[in-house]
PDB file of C-alpha atoms and ligand atoms in Angstrom:
ATOM      1  CA  MET A   1      -1.345   2.162  -6.829  1.00  0.00           C
ATOM      2  CA  ALA A   2       1.391   0.217  -4.391  1.00  0.00           C
ATOM      3  CA  SER A   3       1.291   2.951  -1.901  1.00  0.00           C
ATOM      4  CA  SER A   4      -1.626   4.851  -0.179  1.00  0.00           C
ATOM      5  CA  MET A   5       0.607   7.902   0.349  1.00  0.00           C
ATOM      6  CA  PRO A   6       3.565   8.904  -2.015  1.00  0.00           C
ATOM      7  CA  PHE A   7       6.022  10.616   0.033  1.00  0.00           C
ATOM      8  CA  ASP A   8       7.458  13.414  -1.656  1.00  0.00           C
ATOM      9  CA  GLU A   9      10.231  15.825  -0.531  1.00  0.00           C
ATOM     10  CA  GLN A  10       8.043  17.507   2.124  1.00  0.00           C
ATOM     11  CA  ALA A  11       6.596  14.917   3.760  1.00  0.00           C
ATOM     12  CA  ALA A  12      10.139  12.748   3.543  1.00  0.00           C
ATOM     13  CA  ARG A  13      11.532  15.638   5.509  1.00  0.00           C
ATOM     14  CA  ARG A  14       8.856  15.822   8.209  1.00  0.00           C
ATOM     15  CA  ILE A  15       8.684  11.944   8.655  1.00  0.00           C
ATOM     16  CA  GLU A  16      12.686  12.301   9.245  1.00  0.00           C
ATOM     17  CA  ALA A  17      12.116  15.067  11.856  1.00  0.00           C
ATOM     18  CA  VAL A  18       9.196  13.250  13.757  1.00  0.00           C
ATOM     19  CA  TYR A  19      11.113  10.042  13.707  1.00  0.00           C
ATOM     20  CA  ALA A  20      13.880  11.542  15.514  1.00  0.00           C
ATOM     21  CA  SER A  21      11.855  12.067  18.450  1.00  0.00           C
ATOM     22  CA  PRO A  22      12.923   9.904  21.751  1.00  0.00           C
ATOM     23  CA  ASP A  23       9.202   8.735  21.267  1.00  0.00           C
ATOM     24  CA  VAL A  24       9.999   6.863  17.876  1.00  0.00           C
ATOM     25  CA  ALA A  25      13.416   6.252  18.824  1.00  0.00           C
ATOM     26  CA  ALA A  26      12.231   4.100  21.483  1.00  0.00           C
ATOM     27  CA  THR A  27       9.603   2.167  18.946  1.00  0.00           C
ATOM     28  CA  ARG A  28      12.873   1.327  17.201  1.00  0.00           C
ATOM     29  CA  ALA A  29      14.788  -0.156  20.366  1.00  0.00           C
ATOM     30  CA  ALA A  30      11.813  -2.356  20.647  1.00  0.00           C
ATOM     31  CA  VAL A  31      11.794  -3.336  17.028  1.00  0.00           C
ATOM     32  CA  LEU A  32      15.660  -3.730  17.493  1.00  0.00           C
ATOM     33  CA  GLY A  33      15.305  -5.926  20.597  1.00  0.00           C
ATOM     34  CA  ALA A  34      12.594  -8.134  19.366  1.00  0.00           C
ATOM     35  CA  LEU A  35      14.677  -8.778  16.413  1.00  0.00           C
ATOM     36  CA  GLU A  36      18.207  -9.413  17.841  1.00  0.00           C
ATOM     37  CA  PRO A  37      20.267  -8.670  14.411  1.00  0.00           C
ATOM     38  CA  ARG A  38      23.456 -10.566  14.788  1.00  0.00           C
ATOM     39  CA  PRO A  39      26.933 -10.066  13.109  1.00  0.00           C
ATOM     40  CA  GLY A  40      27.051 -11.649   9.431  1.00  0.00           C
ATOM     41  CA  GLU A  41      23.238 -11.593   8.895  1.00  0.00           C
ATOM     42  CA  ARG A  42      21.433 -10.675   5.671  1.00  0.00           C
ATOM     43  CA  ILE A  43      18.456  -8.825   6.674  1.00  0.00           C
ATOM     44  CA  VAL A  44      16.012  -6.770   4.232  1.00  0.00           C
ATOM     45  CA  ASP A  45      14.200  -3.546   5.582  1.00  0.00           C
ATOM     46  CA  LEU A  46      10.676  -3.029   3.623  1.00  0.00           C
ATOM     47  CA  GLY A  47       9.641   0.623   3.437  1.00  0.00           C
ATOM     48  CA  CYS A  48      13.005   2.173   4.811  1.00  0.00           C
ATOM     49  CA  GLY A  49      12.103   5.487   4.965  1.00  0.00           C
ATOM     50  CA  PRO A  50      14.747   7.950   6.508  1.00  0.00           C
ATOM     51  CA  GLY A  51      17.010   5.037   7.313  1.00  0.00           C
ATOM     52  CA  TYR A  52      17.370   5.307  10.894  1.00  0.00           C
ATOM     53  CA  LEU A  53      16.492   1.569  11.490  1.00  0.00           C
ATOM     54  CA  THR A  54      18.411   0.681   8.406  1.00  0.00           C
ATOM     55  CA  ARG A  55      21.475   2.699   9.785  1.00  0.00           C
ATOM     56  CA  ASP A  56      21.114   0.517  13.006  1.00  0.00           C
ATOM     57  CA  LEU A  57      20.564  -2.765  11.535  1.00  0.00           C
ATOM     58  CA  ALA A  58      23.957  -2.044   9.304  1.00  0.00           C
ATOM     59  CA  LEU A  59      25.720  -1.253  12.769  1.00  0.00           C
ATOM     60  CA  ALA A  60      24.535  -4.822  14.049  1.00  0.00           C
ATOM     61  CA  VAL A  61      25.505  -7.157  11.253  1.00  0.00           C
ATOM     62  CA  GLY A  62      28.601  -5.264  10.531  1.00  0.00           C
ATOM     63  CA  PRO A  63      30.638  -5.007   7.572  1.00  0.00           C
ATOM     64  CA  GLY A  64      30.243  -9.023   6.935  1.00  0.00           C
ATOM     65  CA  GLY A  65      26.659  -8.860   6.871  1.00  0.00           C
ATOM     66  CA  ARG A  66      24.244  -7.325   4.299  1.00  0.00           C
ATOM     67  CA  VAL A  67      21.197  -4.930   4.848  1.00  0.00           C
ATOM     68  CA  HIS A  68      19.006  -4.453   1.798  1.00  0.00           C
ATOM     69  CA  ALA A  69      17.106  -1.479   2.294  1.00  0.00           C
ATOM     70  CA  LEU A  70      14.071  -0.764  -0.259  1.00  0.00           C
ATOM     71  CA  ASP A  71      11.553   2.096  -0.421  1.00  0.00           C
ATOM     72  CA  LEU A  72       9.219   3.236  -3.250  1.00  0.00           C
ATOM     73  CA  SER A  73       9.934   7.065  -2.281  1.00  0.00           C
ATOM     74  CA  GLY A  74      13.069   8.668  -4.063  1.00  0.00           C
ATOM     75  CA  PRO A  75      13.030  11.477  -1.544  1.00  0.00           C
ATOM     76  CA  MET A  76      13.106   9.014   1.319  1.00  0.00           C
ATOM     77  CA  LEU A  77      15.819   6.990  -0.504  1.00  0.00           C
ATOM     78  CA  ALA A  78      18.045  10.158  -0.783  1.00  0.00           C
ATOM     79  CA  LEU A  79      17.773  10.423   3.004  1.00  0.00           C
ATOM     80  CA  ALA A  80      18.209   7.179   3.901  1.00  0.00           C
ATOM     81  CA  ARG A  81      21.574   7.289   1.343  1.00  0.00           C
ATOM     82  CA  ARG A  82      22.879  10.104   3.336  1.00  0.00           C
ATOM     83  CA  ARG A  83      22.264   8.393   6.879  1.00  0.00           C
ATOM     84  CA  CYS A  84      23.774   5.195   5.652  1.00  0.00           C
ATOM     85  CA  ARG A  85      26.847   6.580   3.994  1.00  0.00           C
ATOM     86  CA  GLY A  86      30.197   4.968   4.711  1.00  0.00           C
ATOM     87  CA  LEU A  87      28.157   1.734   6.090  1.00  0.00           C
ATOM     88  CA  PRO A  88      29.419  -1.064   3.825  1.00  0.00           C
ATOM     89  CA  ALA A  89      26.535  -3.455   4.585  1.00  0.00           C
ATOM     90  CA  VAL A  90      23.963  -1.497   3.121  1.00  0.00           C
ATOM     91  CA  GLY A  91      22.489  -1.788  -0.382  1.00  0.00           C
ATOM     92  CA  LEU A  92      19.833   0.823  -0.860  1.00  0.00           C
ATOM     93  CA  ALA A  93      17.308   0.538  -3.896  1.00  0.00           C
ATOM     94  CA  ALA A  94      14.182   1.727  -5.197  1.00  0.00           C
ATOM     95  CA  GLY A  95      11.143  -0.889  -5.270  1.00  0.00           C
ATOM     96  CA  ASP A  96       7.829  -1.952  -4.221  1.00  0.00           C
ATOM     97  CA  MET A  97       7.411  -4.472  -1.226  1.00  0.00           C
ATOM     98  CA  THR A  98       5.127  -6.402  -3.311  1.00  0.00           C
ATOM     99  CA  ALA A  99       7.529  -7.593  -5.486  1.00  0.00           C
ATOM    100  CA  PHE A 100      11.166  -7.094  -5.205  1.00  0.00           C
ATOM    101  CA  ALA A 101      14.421  -8.383  -6.558  1.00  0.00           C
ATOM    102  CA  LEU A 102      15.824 -10.688  -3.886  1.00  0.00           C
ATOM    103  CA  PRO A 103      16.177 -14.309  -4.527  1.00  0.00           C
ATOM    104  CA  ASP A 104      13.764 -16.846  -2.356  1.00  0.00           C
ATOM    105  CA  GLY A 105      15.195 -17.918   1.252  1.00  0.00           C
ATOM    106  CA  SER A 106      18.284 -15.352   0.598  1.00  0.00           C
ATOM    107  CA  VAL A 107      17.610 -13.543   3.957  1.00  0.00           C
ATOM    108  CA  ASP A 108      17.976 -14.427   7.729  1.00  0.00           C
ATOM    109  CA  ALA A 109      15.563 -11.615   8.939  1.00  0.00           C
ATOM    110  CA  ALA A 110      12.912  -9.121   7.419  1.00  0.00           C
ATOM    111  CA  VAL A 111      11.622  -6.120   9.146  1.00  0.00           C
ATOM    112  CA  ALA A 112       8.586  -3.834   7.808  1.00  0.00           C
ATOM    113  CA  VAL A 113       8.081  -0.804  10.447  1.00  0.00           C
ATOM    114  CA  GLN A 114       5.319   1.494  10.054  1.00  0.00           C
ATOM    115  CA  SER A 115       5.252   0.529   6.157  1.00  0.00           C
ATOM    116  CA  LEU A 116       3.177  -2.361   5.355  1.00  0.00           C
ATOM    117  CA  ALA A 117      -0.059  -0.476   6.370  1.00  0.00           C
ATOM    118  CA  TYR A 118       0.474   1.625   3.207  1.00  0.00           C
ATOM    119  CA  VAL A 119       0.458  -1.087   0.814  1.00  0.00           C
ATOM    120  CA  PRO A 120      -3.014  -1.676  -0.591  1.00  0.00           C
ATOM    121  CA  ASP A 121      -1.868  -5.406  -1.885  1.00  0.00           C
ATOM    122  CA  VAL A 122      -0.703  -6.433   1.714  1.00  0.00           C
ATOM    123  CA  ALA A 123      -1.136  -9.642   1.438  1.00  0.00           C
ATOM    124  CA  ARG A 124       1.295 -10.044  -1.171  1.00  0.00           C
ATOM    125  CA  ALA A 125       3.820  -7.955   0.576  1.00  0.00           C
ATOM    126  CA  VAL A 126       3.445 -10.040   3.250  1.00  0.00           C
ATOM    127  CA  GLY A 127       3.784 -13.095   0.743  1.00  0.00           C
ATOM    128  CA  GLU A 128       7.037 -11.601  -0.178  1.00  0.00           C
ATOM    129  CA  ILE A 129       8.451 -11.577   3.091  1.00  0.00           C
ATOM    130  CA  ALA A 130       7.735 -15.152   3.482  1.00  0.00           C
ATOM    131  CA  ARG A 131       9.251 -16.021   0.124  1.00  0.00           C
ATOM    132  CA  VAL A 132      12.465 -14.077   0.540  1.00  0.00           C
ATOM    133  CA  LEU A 133      13.173 -15.742   4.530  1.00  0.00           C
ATOM    134  CA  ARG A 134      15.637 -18.308   4.508  1.00  0.00           C
ATOM    135  CA  PRO A 135      14.094 -21.600   6.523  1.00  0.00           C
ATOM    136  CA  ASP A 136      13.591 -20.801  10.104  1.00  0.00           C
ATOM    137  CA  GLY A 137      14.018 -17.166   9.113  1.00  0.00           C
ATOM    138  CA  ARG A 138      12.343 -14.137  11.261  1.00  0.00           C
ATOM    139  CA  ALA A 139      10.327 -10.802  10.479  1.00  0.00           C
ATOM    140  CA  VAL A 140       9.089  -8.385  12.765  1.00  0.00           C
ATOM    141  CA  VAL A 141       6.467  -6.139  11.551  1.00  0.00           C
ATOM    142  CA  LEU A 142       5.116  -2.949  13.484  1.00  0.00           C
ATOM    143  CA  ASP A 143       2.200  -1.169  12.641  1.00  0.00           C
ATOM    144  CA  THR A 144      -0.240   1.417  14.441  1.00  0.00           C
ATOM    145  CA  ASP A 145      -3.985   0.501  14.458  1.00  0.00           C
ATOM    146  CA  PHE A 146      -5.308   4.060  14.247  1.00  0.00           C
ATOM    147  CA  ALA A 147      -8.340   3.369  16.414  1.00  0.00           C
ATOM    148  CA  SER A 148      -5.913   3.258  19.358  1.00  0.00           C
ATOM    149  CA  VAL A 149      -5.524   6.986  18.388  1.00  0.00           C
ATOM    150  CA  VAL A 150      -6.636   8.998  21.658  1.00  0.00           C
ATOM    151  CA  TRP A 151      -6.242  12.769  21.138  1.00  0.00           C
ATOM    152  CA  HIS A 152      -8.115  14.949  23.868  1.00  0.00           C
ATOM    153  CA  GLY A 153      -9.790  18.264  22.418  1.00  0.00           C
ATOM    154  CA  ARG A 154     -12.214  20.966  23.841  1.00  0.00           C
ATOM    155  CA  ASP A 155     -14.517  20.260  20.841  1.00  0.00           C
ATOM    156  CA  GLN A 156     -13.722  16.245  20.971  1.00  0.00           C
ATOM    157  CA  ALA A 157     -16.348  16.222  17.916  1.00  0.00           C
ATOM    158  CA  ARG A 158     -13.810  17.962  15.765  1.00  0.00           C
ATOM    159  CA  VAL A 159     -10.978  15.769  16.782  1.00  0.00           C
ATOM    160  CA  ASP A 160     -12.424  12.797  15.754  1.00  0.00           C
ATOM    161  CA  ARG A 161     -13.649  14.124  12.492  1.00  0.00           C
ATOM    162  CA  ILE A 162     -10.162  15.177  11.729  1.00  0.00           C
ATOM    163  CA  LEU A 163      -8.839  11.775  13.138  1.00  0.00           C
ATOM    164  CA  ALA A 164     -11.118   9.650  11.092  1.00  0.00           C
ATOM    165  CA  ALA A 165     -10.379  11.753   7.922  1.00  0.00           C
ATOM    166  CA  TYR A 166      -6.474  10.802   8.520  1.00  0.00           C
ATOM    167  CA  ASP A 167      -7.165   7.211   8.575  1.00  0.00           C
ATOM    168  CA  ALA A 168      -7.366   7.570   4.662  1.00  0.00           C
ATOM    169  CA  HIS A 169      -3.370   8.409   4.866  1.00  0.00           C
ATOM    170  CA  VAL A 170      -2.886   4.338   4.961  1.00  0.00           C
ATOM    171  CA  ALA A 171      -4.401   1.624   3.133  1.00  0.00           C
ATOM    172  CA  HIS A 172      -5.114  -0.351   6.354  1.00  0.00           C
ATOM    173  CA  PRO A 173      -5.649   1.837   9.420  1.00  0.00           C
ATOM    174  CA  GLY A 174      -6.505  -1.487  11.207  1.00  0.00           C
ATOM    175  CA  LEU A 175      -3.797  -3.852   9.933  1.00  0.00           C
ATOM    176  CA  PRO A 176      -2.413  -5.290  13.174  1.00  0.00           C
ATOM    177  CA  ARG A 177      -5.761  -6.956  13.916  1.00  0.00           C
ATOM    178  CA  ARG A 178      -5.474  -8.927  10.547  1.00  0.00           C
ATOM    179  CA  LEU A 179      -1.517  -9.208  10.717  1.00  0.00           C
ATOM    180  CA  SER A 180      -1.362 -13.239  12.150  1.00  0.00           C
ATOM    181  CA  ARG A 181      -4.300 -14.068   9.624  1.00  0.00           C
ATOM    182  CA  LEU A 182      -2.218 -12.630   6.644  1.00  0.00           C
ATOM    183  CA  ALA A 183       0.841 -14.179   7.974  1.00  0.00           C
ATOM    184  CA  SER A 184      -0.497 -17.625   8.615  1.00  0.00           C
ATOM    185  CA  ASP A 185      -1.671 -17.561   4.808  1.00  0.00           C
ATOM    186  CA  ALA A 186       1.454 -16.688   3.860  1.00  0.00           C
ATOM    187  CA  CYS A 187       2.910 -19.715   6.270  1.00  0.00           C
ATOM    188  CA  LEU A 188       4.631 -17.667   8.855  1.00  0.00           C
ATOM    189  CA  ALA A 189       3.817 -18.277  12.228  1.00  0.00           C
ATOM    190  CA  THR A 190       3.278 -15.504  14.887  1.00  0.00           C
ATOM    191  CA  VAL A 191       5.321 -16.292  17.898  1.00  0.00           C
ATOM    192  CA  ARG A 192       5.050 -12.723  19.715  1.00  0.00           C
ATOM    193  CA  ARG A 193       2.912  -9.705  19.728  1.00  0.00           C
ATOM    194  CA  GLU A 194       3.370  -6.661  21.916  1.00  0.00           C
ATOM    195  CA  VAL A 195       2.011  -3.434  22.452  1.00  0.00           C
ATOM    196  CA  VAL A 196       4.575  -0.527  21.571  1.00  0.00           C
ATOM    197  CA  PRO A 197       2.540   2.489  22.797  1.00  0.00           C
ATOM    198  CA  ILE A 198       3.242   6.233  22.614  1.00  0.00           C
ATOM    199  CA  LEU A 199       1.840   8.839  25.295  1.00  0.00           C
ATOM    200  CA  ASN A 200       2.462  12.487  25.104  1.00  0.00           C
ATOM    201  CA  ALA A 201       0.762  14.726  27.938  1.00  0.00           C
ATOM    202  CA  SER A 202       2.641  18.021  26.399  1.00  0.00           C
ATOM    203  CA  PHE A 203       2.682  19.504  22.737  1.00  0.00           C
ATOM    204  CA  ARG A 204       6.095  20.712  22.953  1.00  0.00           C
ATOM    205  CA  PRO A 205       8.538  20.551  19.844  1.00  0.00           C
ATOM    206  CA  GLY A 206      10.398  17.023  20.169  1.00  0.00           C
ATOM    207  CA  THR A 207       7.329  15.187  21.288  1.00  0.00           C
ATOM    208  CA  PHE A 208       5.606  12.942  18.686  1.00  0.00           C
ATOM    209  CA  ALA A 209       2.313  14.964  18.647  1.00  0.00           C
ATOM    210  CA  HIS A 210       3.894  17.977  18.061  1.00  0.00           C
ATOM    211  CA  GLY A 211       5.493  16.631  15.016  1.00  0.00           C
ATOM    212  CA  ILE A 212       2.680  14.494  13.142  1.00  0.00           C
ATOM    213  CA  ALA A 213      -0.138  17.338  14.159  1.00  0.00           C
ATOM    214  CA  PRO A 214       1.082  19.590  11.070  1.00  0.00           C
ATOM    215  CA  PHE A 215       1.579  16.438   9.099  1.00  0.00           C
ATOM    216  CA  ILE A 216      -2.195  15.392   9.601  1.00  0.00           C
ATOM    217  CA  ARG A 217      -3.443  18.986   8.997  1.00  0.00           C
ATOM    218  CA  ASP A 218      -1.910  18.920   5.665  1.00  0.00           C
ATOM    219  CA  PHE A 219      -3.101  15.567   4.911  1.00  0.00           C
ATOM    220  CA  VAL A 220      -6.823  16.095   5.799  1.00  0.00           C
ATOM    221  CA  VAL A 221      -6.852  19.376   4.353  1.00  0.00           C
ATOM    222  CA  GLY A 222      -4.737  18.417   1.031  1.00  0.00           C
ATOM    223  CA  ALA A 223      -7.135  15.487   0.589  1.00  0.00           C
ATOM    224  CA  GLY A 224     -10.249  17.769   0.853  1.00  0.00           C
ATOM    225  CA  ARG A 225     -11.805  16.032   3.972  1.00  0.00           C
ATOM    226  CA  VAL A 226     -11.503  18.744   6.370  1.00  0.00           C
ATOM    227  CA  PRO A 227     -11.744  22.324   5.634  1.00  0.00           C
ATOM    228  CA  ALA A 228      -8.669  24.197   6.580  1.00  0.00           C
ATOM    229  CA  LYS A 229     -10.093  26.594   9.179  1.00  0.00           C
ATOM    230  CA  GLU A 230     -11.226  23.506  11.033  1.00  0.00           C
ATOM    231  CA  ALA A 231      -8.153  21.476  11.091  1.00  0.00           C
ATOM    232  CA  ASP A 232      -5.896  25.007  11.839  1.00  0.00           C
ATOM    233  CA  ALA A 233      -8.365  25.570  14.599  1.00  0.00           C
ATOM    234  CA  TRP A 234      -7.414  22.143  15.866  1.00  0.00           C
ATOM    235  CA  LEU A 235      -3.843  22.554  15.314  1.00  0.00           C
ATOM    236  CA  ALA A 236      -3.713  26.014  17.584  1.00  0.00           C
ATOM    237  CA  GLU A 237      -5.862  24.263  20.183  1.00  0.00           C
ATOM    238  CA  GLY A 238      -2.558  22.016  21.039  1.00  0.00           C
ATOM    239  CA  ALA A 239      -0.508  24.911  22.271  1.00  0.00           C
ATOM    240  CA  ALA A 240      -3.512  26.355  24.340  1.00  0.00           C
ATOM    241  CA  LEU A 241      -4.228  22.968  25.849  1.00  0.00           C
ATOM    242  CA  ASP A 242      -0.551  22.539  26.850  1.00  0.00           C
ATOM    243  CA  ALA A 243      -0.177  25.641  28.336  1.00  0.00           C
ATOM    244  CA  ALA A 244      -3.053  24.342  30.253  1.00  0.00           C
ATOM    245  CA  GLY A 245      -1.373  21.596  31.338  1.00  0.00           C
ATOM    246  CA  GLU A 246      -4.334  19.669  29.565  1.00  0.00           C
ATOM    247  CA  PHE A 247      -2.718  18.386  26.142  1.00  0.00           C
ATOM    248  CA  PHE A 248      -2.962  14.329  25.980  1.00  0.00           C
ATOM    249  CA  ALA A 249      -2.333  12.287  22.981  1.00  0.00           C
ATOM    250  CA  SER A 250      -1.569   8.565  22.766  1.00  0.00           C
ATOM    251  CA  LEU A 251      -1.891   5.716  20.382  1.00  0.00           C
ATOM    252  CA  ASN A 252      -0.607   2.079  20.050  1.00  0.00           C
ATOM    253  CA  ARG A 253       1.637   0.577  17.935  1.00  0.00           C
ATOM    254  CA  TYR A 254       1.545  -3.360  17.602  1.00  0.00           C
ATOM    255  CA  LEU A 255       4.499  -5.357  17.115  1.00  0.00           C
ATOM    256  CA  PHE A 256       4.571  -8.997  15.319  1.00  0.00           C
ATOM    257  CA  VAL A 257       7.638 -11.643  15.550  1.00  0.00           C
ATOM    258  CA  LEU A 258       7.016 -14.038  12.806  1.00  0.00           C
ATOM    259  CA  ARG A 259       8.917 -16.951  11.980  1.00  0.00           C
ATOM    260  CA  SER A 260       9.170 -18.945   8.269  1.00  0.00           C
ATOM    261  CA  PRO A 261       8.640 -22.838   9.036  1.00  0.00           C
ATOM    262  CA  GLY A 262      12.291 -24.633   9.707  1.00  0.00           C
TER     263      GLY A 262
HETATM  264  C1  SAM B   1       5.976   5.837   7.608  1.00  0.00           C
HETATM  265  S1  SAM B   1       7.317   5.552   6.577  1.00  0.00           S
HETATM  266  C2  SAM B   1       8.164   4.267   7.908  1.00  0.00           C
HETATM  267  C3  SAM B   1       9.853   4.543   7.320  1.00  0.00           C
HETATM  268  C4  SAM B   1      10.542   3.414   8.041  1.00  0.00           C
HETATM  269  N1  SAM B   1      10.172   2.021   8.101  1.00  0.00           N
HETATM  270  C5  SAM B   1      10.747   4.026   9.768  1.00  0.00           C
HETATM  271  O1  SAM B   1      10.190   3.595  10.215  1.00  0.00           O
HETATM  272  O2  SAM B   1      11.549   4.922   9.958  1.00  0.00           O
HETATM  273  C6  SAM B   1       6.609   4.269   5.473  1.00  0.00           C
HETATM  274  C7  SAM B   1       7.628   4.069   4.385  1.00  0.00           C
HETATM  275  O3  SAM B   1       6.941   3.111   3.760  1.00  0.00           O
HETATM  276  C8  SAM B   1       7.062   3.227   2.142  1.00  0.00           C
HETATM  277  N2  SAM B   1       6.351   2.491   1.079  1.00  0.00           N
HETATM  278  C9  SAM B   1       4.916   2.550   0.983  1.00  0.00           C
HETATM  279  N3  SAM B   1       4.553   1.777   0.105  1.00  0.00           N
HETATM  280  C10 SAM B   1       5.616   1.346  -0.181  1.00  0.00           C
HETATM  281  C11 SAM B   1       5.727   0.013  -1.121  1.00  0.00           C
HETATM  282  N4  SAM B   1       5.051  -0.584  -1.827  1.00  0.00           N
HETATM  283  N5  SAM B   1       7.033  -0.324  -1.373  1.00  0.00           N
HETATM  284  C12 SAM B   1       7.925   0.008  -0.707  1.00  0.00           C
HETATM  285  N6  SAM B   1       7.955   1.214   0.290  1.00  0.00           N
HETATM  286  C13 SAM B   1       6.762   1.473   0.727  1.00  0.00           C
HETATM  287  C14 SAM B   1       7.178   4.905   1.819  1.00  0.00           C
HETATM  288  O4  SAM B   1       7.624   5.466   0.884  1.00  0.00           O
HETATM  289  C15 SAM B   1       7.941   5.366   3.502  1.00  0.00           C
HETATM  290  O5  SAM B   1       9.224   5.841   3.157  1.00  0.00           O
END
């Protein structure tokens, strides 16, 4: 299994909508700030999803650069293709980040944003990043640690059951804690680590929490981990908490800048 979660048409569209939110746009800005893509560079975007970052990278490297964007999911690649139309730097390909068709040492930089945690053989994917980076190349990796999720509920035990069940949507819910070790095993040095938090004190359309909650509901119910009635009651509680001025949800994403040996 190359990913813990298949991103079908519906999941891809939902992720596209959630990732348009200002909360996730701020995460992308942090990634771009850490990567500092420059005109003419060759960059690989691993697990490019709907292609928001791919597009930003293509605009930064310009027509003289190259952004290789790779994803397992056909529906995600279709969204990325539409988003990157007219950008000559972008090359989109279906592929697995544990084994992809780029030569050794062929890119200046790699990014893997909210994608490595889905890969069961994550050590192999980190090894692939190390393989394709040129000497003194850099990579930016960002993933959520799902133990950092704080979601207030009047029935907190119900929230905790739902969040515990949701952990199974990724292969590695605690990946950030292990990432520097995985990187050093692949001869990549960690040169910077940062927390990139998301905090929502309201449950309104356009917030990350409002967008991701139905995704969580469908995953935990579809996987048979939580009864639909319980998950629906949790989902409905968001609006009630919001109306009472009591909604509170937060999580941490962790950003790593890695470097290959010079
Ligand atoms: C949550 S989305 C993140 C998308 C994008 N990086 C972003 O931040 O907008 C995770 C993506 O990783 C992709 N993915 C998961 N496992 C993969 C693998 N083994 N190889 C390539 N892509 C993978 C999924 O198909 C999905 O599009």
